[in-house]
Amino acid sequence: MSTTYADKTASATGKYVGRAVDRVDGPAKTTGEARFAAEYPYPGLAYAALVHATIPRGRLTAVDTAAALAVRGVIDVLTHENAPPMKPAPKVSFLDLSTLVSGTPVNYLATDEVHWNGQPVAVVVAETPETARYAASLVRPAYEELPAAVDFAAEEGNAVPQKGNLISEAAADKGDAPAALATAAHSVDLTFSTPPHHHNAIEPHATTAVWDGDRLTVHEAAQNIAWTRRHLAQRFGVPEKGVRVLSPYVGGGFGGKGSVWAGTLLAVLAARATGRPVRLALTREGVYHTVGGRTPSTQRVALGSDADGRLTALIHTSVSRTGRAGGMGEPITAGTRHLYASPNIHLRQNVVQLDLLANTFMRAPGESIGTFAVESAMDELACELGLDPIELRLRNEPDRDPVGGQRLAHRRLREAYALGAERFGWSTRDPRPGVMRDGRWLVGMGVATAYHPSMRMPANVTVRLGADGTVVVRCGLQEMGMGTATVQAQIAADELGVPLESVRFEYGDSDLPSGPGAGGSAQTASAAAGVLDACDKLRRTLLGLARRVPGSPLRGVRPEDLEARDGGLYHAGRGQTYAEILAAAGRGHVEAESRAGMLGFMVRTLRERRQWVRAATGAQFCEVRVDPDTMEVRVSRWLGVFDVGTVINARTAASQLRGGIVMGIGMALSEQTLIDHRDGRIVNASLSEYHVPVHADIPRIDVQWLNEPDSTMPLGLRGIGEVSITGAAAAVANAVRHATGRRVLDLPITLDKLMG
Amino acid sequence: MKPFAYVKPADVEAAIQAAAQPGARFLGGGTNLVDLMREGIEQPDTVVDVTGLPFDTVDDLPGGGLRIGALVRNSALAADRRVRERYPMLSQAVLSGASAQLRNMATVGGNLLQRTRCPYFYDHASACNKREPGRGCDALDGFNRGAAILGVSASCVAAHPSDLCVALAALDAVVELRGQDGTRRVPLTDFHRLPGDTPEVETVLAPGELVTAVELPPAPVAANSRYRKVRDRASYAFALVSVAAALEVRDGVVTDVCLALGGVAPRPWRATEAERLLVGGPADESAYRRAAEAELAGASTRRDNAFKAALATATIVATLRELSTGGDPR
């Protein structure tokens, strides 16, 4: 574990910001006191289990529930024949972002239609979870099967151009890339594929739902508390203010809990139908069958360059898939728009709809698999040119956005590569493939660029200061393991000049001011903007109170000249503590609020997009060892150097960045969801057969950051949740290429692809 | 999970009697059986917990062999000094499987009865002749990267998942069985059956018959032995291919060899053809390769597992090379 973070971040702004502060939720989690969605006790709690369809497409002709109902302890079996109806999912609208939270438009149990193999077609409610699951295995649906398209490889040819949206274009053209490619001095033209991936958070999705008349309380593992509340109110036709969603702790999300999926809706429905509090905790297999994952992709990357390695043509096209019933076209070429200067650029995204469960967000949708292709191709071009792969990238580093021409807000990839090359010992790399050895092991070193856009979402935050000096920050977001609660408390403590211990951050409840969801690596910056604004308002309010008191040392001081420190406000050595200000004003507390209107927020976002291209970037360095007999690949060293602006908490940031790299190693070497081409059934729906990396697969991971604030972002910070998975798979593939001379184009890089 | 009765007999006779009833299953560590019960693959009416029976020791046999009680936990077996000295491949095989927590629970007897990890076996929505005789086999034309390439049939290509059994097969282990008709001894290599037309019948066990011990004959050659497991991640994955090998070389000539393969067959696969070719021949890489290729000559591969023959060959060669040079192969 590196100890250099504190030193490196000493330049960061405040007393707490930048430090490796312990997680405020650490003790609660390590003692088990922290409750997750499936751990809230209720008197009379019943348990639900799902029955999954076993055909990819068709209609239910009957559901035989007799055997299930006969099991002692079964309360009810809900099917499309007896379930109370839900309202349909609202249509997606950018004026109401909560409409994005619907995982699929399928109206479970209000339809006899089956849209994918694994779709829930019945829910068993019982007195124990074991009874519910056993009874669910006895439910016998009968189907009329309809033809289904489930084989991505076979259906790829039917892909159509993907539609762009307000914040993500699906195509770009600059110059004439095909013509430039044809005449380029050097070129590579490669076709890559990536498999479907699935979410495997340590906490499977869980919901505890309790109705009281038309009032609903839901304990949920949710990445979007406010949107989930609104969605549930709409689906069940009850007032939004009567719906309370509680989600303080989420046991990992990665995008898989960013939408409302079947388990949530059906738990609420089952509670409605039975009049009992109902808990539905998905089995691991249930997660695979009811929660979307990452689309597979086929990607073509063609690069042309002049004799010196300057790109003359950059082509990146992709095919991905959605479900016919829902999903989103993944922005696979999104990162490629911004990576390299080239006079000729051609980007296209295509998508095909299949009769499979809707795909969904999974850590860096688009960039994670897109960077695999483009960064592998860059490495291959470097081989073609006989040029160092870092040097090739530096020669093509853009000064302005290559497609849009906007300014690049604080781009420091050159510095990241320079620091990385030195720390990693890049100069010891013999560029010839297959010659570096450690005993019998083949050794390879590879690099790749990481890239993820920096975004923000609206956030409402209140800050309350009590006469006893305690500060309460309220925002309806969740602690999903990233350190959210800790970093916002750090920011508030610095902004108000109080000890961290006196700040309490209240979160995880839809009754709190509406917080930003955890998505797009945007939550920390979004909430930070709200905390900064609310703290600023609070200081102004306090100053206003102080100035009204005759003889106050703060009379005549302007707000921008204030210094918040030592539990009070000061200017030029004179000032008052908060306790003194409140006492003199006769107030027990003061409170300030930051509110972000949706419309104004969207207008500002779109304006800024025309002005700036903002992104977290990084340089990934990977070393692998390959067994020359069996071609097993093991990652032996890793360094990621990231340009992520101001780092708020060195401990949780390092953890986030390492986590993304771990997931990237999984993507590179072992993860893939196996979907049977005949019936669309996921055949490896378990942690035993879906291979996420285990500890033994992961070496020590060195993460570094440049820690220079991005002046266009709140506190200079950029989101860090996703950037470190990008480029990771390419870094592995490039290291494997170096070790073996073999370019693997199809993930994951399993040993059979290196044999023969 | 389907409701079931649980009994914990105090002696072996009672256990055998209880397990002879239809729908009864012995329970050891439960690391596989309970999983299968949760998935509804196994639906016993009665679970007969045998962990109270006195078969939990490793004892010396005359001449240097070992008798391993069927209830010895995997972790205890791997840590046993005699096992590590006399049969290092056995300790390595155990430690290459599962996780520490599972090894602490899993028993030797239960390990012999592990069921395949073929994904179609695990999913009721799929056709599997092993789970439902006569229903067909979705693995034949589906995902079969993990499937067997030796000893398969038209009705089943599932691979046996055990690591421990591969080492036992190489070491000429003998399984001791107790049933209502008394005690019998079966070579480990005859204990598991090939699928043929009845892939649901996986062993020669009679109803109610209990594995009570595994005996290892003395094998000086095994002091120089190794278990090499090749898999998709560094830990907690079943073998794509594994090799259990013991080798004795004198003056450049192979004088004794024991060789068995895992991950490639419906049962732990004793490589008798390779052994026959190796003994008396030169201890060099080309001889190892010829022997390995001869063993794999009968391989029957499908869409995803054609690589296994070459991988098995390469792994045999690498393992024998390591044993003949005495060094780390890498």
Coordinates of N, CA, C and O in Angstrom, one line a residue, chain A residues 532-668:
Chain A
L532 N -21.0 22.6 -1.1 CA -20.3 23.9 -1.2 C -21.2 25.1 -1.2 O -21.1 26.1 -0.5
D533 N -22.3 25.0 -2.0 CA -23.3 26.0 -2.1 C -24.0 26.3 -0.8 O -24.2 27.4 -0.3
A534 N -24.4 25.2 -0.2 CA -25.2 25.3 1.1 C -24.3 25.9 2.2 O -24.7 26.7 3.0
C535 N -23.0 25.4 2.2 CA -22.1 26.0 3.2 C -21.8 27.5 3.0 O -21.8 28.2 4.0
D536 N -21.7 27.8 1.7 CA -21.6 29.3 1.4 C -22.7 30.1 1.9 O -22.6 31.1 2.5
K537 N -23.9 29.5 1.6 CA -25.1 30.3 2.1 C -25.2 30.3 3.6 O -25.6 31.3 4.2
L538 N -24.8 29.3 4.2 CA -24.8 29.2 5.7 C -23.8 30.3 6.3 O -24.1 31.0 7.2
R539 N -22.7 30.4 5.7 CA -21.7 31.4 6.1 C -22.2 32.8 6.0 O -22.1 33.6 6.8
R540 N -22.9 33.0 4.8 CA -23.5 34.3 4.6 C -24.6 34.6 5.6 O -24.7 35.7 6.1
T541 N -25.4 33.6 5.9 CA -26.4 33.8 6.9 C -25.8 34.2 8.3 O -26.3 35.1 8.9
L542 N -24.8 33.4 8.6 CA -24.1 33.7 9.9 C -23.5 35.1 9.9 O -23.6 35.8 10.9
L543 N -22.9 35.4 8.8 CA -22.3 36.8 8.7 C -23.4 37.8 8.9 O -23.2 38.8 9.6
G544 N -24.5 37.6 8.2 CA -25.6 38.5 8.3 C -26.1 38.7 9.8 O -26.3 39.8 10.3
L545 N -26.2 37.5 10.5 CA -26.6 37.6 11.9 C -25.5 38.3 12.7 O -25.8 39.2 13.5
A546 N -24.3 38.1 12.5 CA -23.2 38.7 13.2 C -23.1 40.2 13.0 O -22.9 41.0 14.0
R547 N -23.3 40.6 11.8 CA -23.2 42.0 11.5 C -24.3 42.9 12.1 O -24.1 44.1 12.2
R548 N -25.4 42.2 12.4 CA -26.5 43.0 13.0 C -26.2 43.3 14.4 O -26.9 44.1 15.0
V549 N -25.3 42.6 15.0 CA -25.0 42.8 16.4 C -24.0 43.9 16.6 O -22.9 43.8 16.0
P550 N -24.3 45.0 17.4 CA -23.3 46.1 17.5 C -22.1 45.5 18.2 O -22.1 44.7 19.0
G551 N -21.0 46.0 17.7 CA -19.7 45.6 18.3 C -19.1 44.3 17.8 O -18.0 43.9 18.2
S552 N -19.8 43.7 16.8 CA -19.3 42.4 16.3 C -18.0 42.7 15.5 O -17.9 43.6 14.7
P553 N -17.0 41.9 15.8 CA -15.8 42.1 15.0 C -15.9 41.8 13.5 O -15.0 42.1 12.7
L554 N -17.1 41.2 13.1 CA -17.3 40.9 11.7 C -18.1 42.0 11.0 O -18.4 41.9 9.8
R555 N -18.4 43.1 11.7 CA -19.1 44.2 11.0 C -18.3 44.7 9.9 O -17.1 45.0 10.1
G556 N -18.9 44.9 8.7 CA -18.2 45.5 7.6 C -17.4 44.5 6.8 O -16.8 44.9 5.8
V557 N -17.3 43.2 7.3 CA -16.5 42.3 6.5 C -17.4 41.7 5.4 O -18.6 41.4 5.6
R558 N -16.8 41.6 4.2 CA -17.6 41.1 3.1 C -17.5 39.5 3.1 O -16.5 38.9 3.5
P559 N -18.6 38.9 2.6 CA -18.6 37.4 2.7 C -17.4 36.7 2.0 O -16.8 35.8 2.5
E560 N -16.9 37.3 0.9 CA -15.8 36.7 0.2 C -14.5 36.8 0.9 O -13.5 36.2 0.6
D561 N -14.5 37.7 1.9 CA -13.2 37.8 2.7 C -13.2 37.0 4.0 O -12.3 37.0 4.7
L562 N -14.3 36.2 4.2 CA -14.4 35.4 5.4 C -13.5 34.2 5.3 O -13.3 33.6 4.3
E563 N -13.0 33.8 6.5 CA -12.3 32.6 6.6 C -13.1 31.7 7.7 O -13.3 32.2 8.8
A564 N -13.5 30.6 7.3 CA -14.1 29.7 8.3 C -13.1 28.8 8.9 O -12.5 28.0 8.2
R565 N -12.8 28.9 10.2 CA -11.9 28.1 10.8 C -12.1 28.0 12.3 O -12.8 28.9 12.9
D566 N -11.6 27.0 13.0 CA -11.7 26.9 14.4 C -13.1 27.1 14.9 O -13.4 27.8 16.0
G567 N -14.1 26.6 14.2 CA -15.5 26.7 14.6 C -16.1 28.1 14.6 O -16.9 28.4 15.4
G568 N -15.6 28.9 13.7 CA -16.2 30.2 13.6 C -15.7 30.9 12.3 O -15.1 30.3 11.4
L569 N -16.1 32.2 12.2 CA -15.8 33.0 11.0 C -14.8 34.1 11.4 O -15.0 34.8 12.4
Y570 N -13.8 34.3 10.6 CA -12.7 35.2 10.9 C -12.3 36.0 9.7 O -12.5 35.6 8.5
H571 N -11.8 37.2 10.0 CA -11.1 38.0 9.0 C -10.0 38.8 9.6 O -10.2 39.5 10.6
A572 N -8.9 38.7 9.0 CA -7.7 39.4 9.5 C -7.5 39.3 11.0 O -7.3 40.3 11.7
G573 N -7.6 38.0 11.4 CA -7.3 37.8 12.8 C -8.4 38.1 13.8 O -8.3 37.8 15.0
R574 N -9.5 38.7 13.3 CA -10.6 39.0 14.2 C -11.8 38.2 13.7 O -12.0 37.9 12.5
G575 N -12.6 37.8 14.7 CA -13.8 37.1 14.3 C -14.6 36.5 15.5 O -14.3 36.9 16.7
Q576 N -15.5 35.6 15.2 CA -16.3 35.1 16.3 C -16.6 33.6 16.1 O -16.6 33.2 14.9
T577 N -16.8 32.9 17.1 CA -17.1 31.5 17.0 C -18.6 31.4 16.6 O -19.4 32.4 16.8
Y578 N -19.0 30.3 16.0 CA -20.4 30.1 15.7 C -21.3 30.2 16.9 O -22.4 30.7 16.9
A579 N -20.8 29.7 18.0 CA -21.6 29.7 19.2 C -21.8 31.1 19.7 O -22.9 31.5 20.1
E580 N -20.8 32.0 19.5 CA -20.9 33.4 19.9 C -21.9 34.1 19.0 O -22.8 34.8 19.4
I581 N -21.8 33.8 17.7 CA -22.7 34.4 16.7 C -24.2 34.1 17.0 O -25.1 34.9 17.1
L582 N -24.4 32.7 17.2 CA -25.8 32.3 17.4 C -26.3 32.8 18.8 O -27.5 33.2 18.8
A583 N -25.4 32.8 19.8 CA -25.9 33.3 21.1 C -26.3 34.8 21.0 O -27.3 35.2 21.5
A584 N -25.4 35.5 20.3 CA -25.7 37.0 20.2 C -27.0 37.2 19.4 O -27.7 38.2 19.7
A585 N -27.3 36.3 18.5 CA -28.4 36.5 17.7 C -29.7 35.9 18.3 O -30.8 36.0 17.8
G586 N -29.4 35.2 19.4 CA -30.6 34.5 20.0 C -31.1 33.3 19.2 O -32.3 33.0 19.3
R587 N -30.2 32.6 18.5 CA -30.7 31.5 17.6 C -30.1 30.2 18.1 O -29.0 30.2 18.6
G588 N -30.9 29.2 18.1 CA -30.4 27.8 18.5 C -29.7 27.2 17.3 O -28.8 26.3 17.6
H589 N -30.0 27.5 16.1 CA -29.3 26.9 15.0 C -29.6 27.8 13.7 O -30.4 28.7 13.7
V590 N -28.8 27.6 12.7 CA -29.1 28.1 11.4 C -29.0 27.0 10.4 O -28.3 26.0 10.6
E591 N -29.8 27.2 9.3 CA -29.8 26.2 8.3 C -29.8 26.9 6.9 O -30.3 28.0 6.7
A592 N -29.1 26.2 6.0 CA -29.1 26.7 4.6 C -29.3 25.6 3.6 O -29.1 24.4 4.0
E593 N -29.8 25.9 2.5 CA -30.2 24.9 1.5 C -29.7 25.2 0.2 O -29.7 26.4 -0.3
S594 N -29.3 24.2 -0.6 CA -28.9 24.4 -2.0 C -29.9 23.6 -2.8 O -30.1 22.4 -2.6
R595 N -30.5 24.2 -3.7 CA -31.5 23.5 -4.6 C -31.1 23.6 -6.0 O -30.6 24.7 -6.5
A596 N -31.2 22.6 -6.8 CA -30.9 22.6 -8.2 C -32.1 22.3 -9.0 O -32.6 21.2 -8.9
G597 N -32.6 23.3 -9.8 CA -33.7 23.0 -10.7 C -33.3 22.2 -11.9 O -32.2 22.4 -12.4
M598 N -34.2 21.3 -12.3 CA -33.8 20.4 -13.4 C -33.6 21.2 -14.7 O -32.6 20.9 -15.4
L599 N -34.5 22.1 -15.0 CA -34.4 22.7 -16.3 C -33.1 23.6 -16.4 O -32.3 23.5 -17.3
G600 N -32.9 24.4 -15.4 CA -31.7 25.2 -15.3 C -30.4 24.3 -15.4 O -29.5 24.7 -16.1
F601 N -30.5 23.2 -14.7 CA -29.4 22.3 -14.7 C -29.1 21.8 -16.1 O -27.9 21.8 -16.6
M602 N -30.1 21.4 -16.8 CA -29.9 20.8 -18.2 C -29.4 21.9 -19.1 O -28.5 21.7 -19.9
V603 N -29.9 23.1 -19.0 CA -29.5 24.2 -19.9 C -28.0 24.5 -19.6 O -27.2 24.6 -20.5
R604 N -27.6 24.5 -18.3 CA -26.2 24.8 -18.0 C -25.3 23.6 -18.5 O -24.2 23.9 -19.1
T605 N -25.8 22.4 -18.3 CA -25.0 21.3 -18.7 C -24.7 21.3 -20.2 O -23.6 21.1 -20.7
L606 N -25.8 21.6 -21.0 CA -25.6 21.6 -22.5 C -24.7 22.8 -22.9 O -23.9 22.6 -23.8
R607 N -24.8 23.9 -22.2 CA -24.0 25.0 -22.5 C -22.5 24.7 -22.3 O -21.6 24.9 -23.1
E608 N -22.3 24.1 -21.1 CA -20.9 23.7 -20.8 C -20.3 22.7 -21.7 O -19.1 22.7 -22.0
R609 N -21.2 21.8 -22.2 CA -20.7 20.8 -23.2 C -20.1 21.4 -24.5 O -19.3 20.8 -25.1
R610 N -20.7 22.6 -24.8 CA -20.2 23.2 -26.0 C -18.9 23.9 -25.7 O -18.1 24.2 -26.6
Q611 N -18.7 24.2 -24.5 CA -17.5 25.0 -24.1 C -16.3 24.1 -23.7 O -15.2 24.5 -24.1
W612 N -16.6 23.1 -23.0 CA -15.5 22.3 -22.4 C -15.7 20.8 -22.8 O -16.8 20.3 -22.8
V613 N -14.6 20.1 -22.9 CA -14.6 18.6 -22.7 C -13.9 18.3 -21.5 O -12.7 18.6 -21.3
R614 N -14.6 17.7 -20.5 CA -14.1 17.4 -19.2 C -14.0 15.9 -19.1 O -15.0 15.2 -19.3
A615 N -12.9 15.4 -18.6 CA -12.8 14.0 -18.4 C -11.7 13.6 -17.4 O -10.7 14.4 -17.3
A616 N -11.9 12.5 -16.7 CA -10.9 11.9 -15.9 C -10.1 11.0 -16.9 O -10.6 10.3 -17.8
T617 N -8.8 11.1 -16.8 CA -7.9 10.3 -17.7 C -6.9 9.6 -16.9 O -6.7 9.8 -15.7
G618 N -6.2 8.7 -17.6 CA -5.1 8.0 -16.8 C -4.3 7.2 -17.8 O -4.6 6.9 -18.9
A619 N -3.1 6.7 -17.2 CA -2.2 5.9 -17.9 C -2.1 4.6 -17.2 O -1.7 4.5 -16.0
Q620 N -2.5 3.5 -17.8 CA -2.5 2.2 -17.2 C -1.3 1.4 -17.6 O -1.0 1.3 -18.8
F621 N -0.6 0.9 -16.6 CA 0.6 0.1 -16.9 C 0.4 -1.3 -16.3 O 0.1 -1.5 -15.1
C622 N 0.6 -2.3 -17.2 CA 0.3 -3.7 -16.8 C 1.5 -4.6 -17.1 O 2.1 -4.4 -18.2
E623 N 1.9 -5.4 -16.2 CA 2.9 -6.5 -16.5 C 2.2 -7.8 -16.3 O 1.5 -8.1 -15.3
V624 N 2.4 -8.7 -17.3 CA 1.9 -10.1 -17.2 C 3.0 -11.1 -17.3 O 4.1 -10.8 -17.8
R625 N 2.7 -12.3 -16.7 CA 3.5 -13.4 -16.9 C 2.7 -14.5 -17.6 O 1.5 -14.7 -17.2
V626 N 3.2 -15.1 -18.6 CA 2.5 -16.1 -19.4 C 3.3 -17.4 -19.3 O 4.5 -17.4 -19.6
D627 N 2.6 -18.5 -18.9 CA 3.3 -19.8 -18.9 C 3.4 -20.3 -20.3 O 2.4 -20.4 -21.0
P628 N 4.7 -20.5 -20.7 CA 4.9 -20.9 -22.1 C 4.3 -22.3 -22.5 O 4.2 -22.6 -23.6
D629 N 4.1 -23.1 -21.5 CA 3.5 -24.5 -21.8 C 2.0 -24.4 -21.9 O 1.4 -24.9 -22.8
T630 N 1.4 -23.8 -20.9 CA -0.1 -23.8 -20.9 C -0.7 -22.5 -21.3 O -2.0 -22.5 -21.5
M631 N 0.0 -21.5 -21.5 CA -0.4 -20.1 -21.9 C -1.4 -19.5 -20.9 O -2.1 -18.6 -21.2
E632 N -1.3 -19.9 -19.7 CA -2.0 -19.2 -18.6 C -1.4 -17.8 -18.4 O -0.2 -17.7 -18.4
V633 N -2.3 -16.8 -18.3 CA -1.8 -15.5 -18.1 C -2.1 -15.0 -16.7 O -3.2 -15.2 -16.2
R634 N -1.1 -14.5 -16.1 CA -1.3 -13.9 -14.7 C -0.7 -12.5 -14.7 O 0.4 -12.3 -15.2
V635 N -1.5 -11.6 -14.2 CA -1.1 -10.2 -14.1 C -0.1 -10.1 -12.9 O -0.5 -10.5 -11.8
S636 N 1.1 -9.6 -13.1 CA 2.1 -9.7 -12.0 C 2.3 -8.3 -11.4 O 2.8 -8.2 -10.3
R637 N 2.1 -7.2 -12.1 CA 2.3 -5.9 -11.6 C 1.3 -4.9 -12.2 O 0.9 -5.1 -13.4
W638 N 0.9 -3.9 -11.5 CA 0.0 -2.9 -12.1 C 0.3 -1.5 -11.5 O 0.5 -1.4 -10.3
L639 N 0.3 -0.6 -12.4 CA 0.3 0.8 -12.0 C -0.7 1.6 -12.8 O -0.7 1.5 -14.0
G640 N -1.5 2.4 -12.1 CA -2.4 3.3 -12.8 C -2.1 4.7 -12.3 O -2.0 5.0 -11.1
V641 N -1.8 5.6 -13.2 CA -1.6 7.0 -12.9 C -2.7 7.8 -13.4 O -3.0 7.8 -14.6
F642 N -3.5 8.5 -12.6 CA -4.7 9.1 -13.0 C -4.7 10.6 -12.8 O -4.1 11.2 -11.8
D643 N -5.3 11.3 -13.8 CA -5.5 12.7 -13.7 C -7.0 12.9 -13.4 O -7.8 12.9 -14.3
V644 N -7.3 13.0 -12.1 CA -8.7 13.0 -11.6 C -9.0 14.3 -10.8 O -9.9 14.3 -10.0
G645 N -8.2 15.3 -11.1 CA -8.4 16.6 -10.3 C -8.1 16.4 -8.9 O -7.3 15.6 -8.5
T646 N -8.8 17.2 -8.0 CA -8.6 17.1 -6.6 C -9.1 15.8 -6.1 O -10.2 15.4 -6.3
V647 N -8.3 15.1 -5.3 CA -8.7 13.9 -4.6 C -9.2 14.3 -3.2 O -8.5 14.9 -2.5
I648 N -10.4 13.9 -2.9 CA -11.0 14.3 -1.6 C -10.5 13.5 -0.5 O -10.2 13.9 0.6
N649 N -10.5 12.1 -0.7 CA -10.1 11.2 0.4 C -9.1 10.2 -0.2 O -9.5 9.4 -1.1
A650 N -7.9 10.3 0.2 CA -6.8 9.5 -0.4 C -7.1 8.0 -0.2 O -6.7 7.2 -1.1
R651 N -7.8 7.6 0.9 CA -8.0 6.2 1.1 C -9.1 5.7 0.2 O -9.0 4.7 -0.5
T652 N -10.3 6.3 0.3 CA -11.4 5.8 -0.5 C -11.1 6.0 -2.0 O -11.6 5.2 -2.8
A653 N -10.4 7.0 -2.4 CA -10.1 7.2 -3.8 C -9.2 6.1 -4.3 O -9.4 5.5 -5.4
A654 N -8.2 5.7 -3.5 CA -7.3 4.6 -3.9 C -8.1 3.3 -4.1 O -7.9 2.5 -5.0
S655 N -9.1 3.1 -3.1 CA -9.9 2.0 -3.2 C -10.8 1.9 -4.4 O -10.9 0.9 -5.1
Q656 N -11.4 3.1 -4.8 CA -12.2 3.1 -6.0 C -11.3 2.8 -7.2 O -11.8 2.1 -8.1
L657 N -10.2 3.4 -7.3 CA -9.4 3.3 -8.5 C -8.9 1.8 -8.6 O -8.9 1.2 -9.7
R658 N -8.5 1.2 -7.5 CA -8.1 -0.2 -7.5 C -9.2 -1.1 -7.9 O -9.0 -2.0 -8.7
G659 N -10.4 -0.8 -7.4 CA -11.6 -1.6 -7.7 C -11.8 -1.6 -9.2 O -12.2 -2.7 -9.7
G660 N -11.7 -0.5 -9.8 CA -12.0 -0.5 -11.3 C -10.9 -1.3 -12.0 O -11.3 -2.0 -13.0
I661 N -9.7 -1.2 -11.6 CA -8.7 -2.0 -12.2 C -8.9 -3.5 -12.0 O -8.8 -4.3 -12.9
V662 N -9.3 -3.9 -10.8 CA -9.7 -5.3 -10.6 C -10.8 -5.8 -11.5 O -10.7 -6.8 -12.2
M663 N -11.8 -4.9 -11.7 CA -12.9 -5.3 -12.6 C -12.3 -5.3 -14.1 O -12.8 -6.1 -14.9
G664 N -11.4 -4.5 -14.4 CA -10.8 -4.4 -15.7 C -10.0 -5.7 -15.9 O -10.0 -6.2 -17.1
I665 N -9.3 -6.2 -14.9 CA -8.5 -7.4 -15.1 C -9.5 -8.6 -15.3 O -9.3 -9.5 -16.1
G666 N -10.6 -8.6 -14.6 CA -11.6 -9.6 -14.8 C -12.2 -9.6 -16.2 O -12.3 -10.6 -16.9
M667 N -12.4 -8.3 -16.7 CA -12.9 -8.2 -18.1 C -11.9 -8.7 -19.1 O -12.2 -9.4 -20.1
A668 N -10.6 -8.5 -18.8 CA -9.5 -8.9 -19.7 C -9.4 -10.4 -19.7 O -9.2 -10.9 -20.8

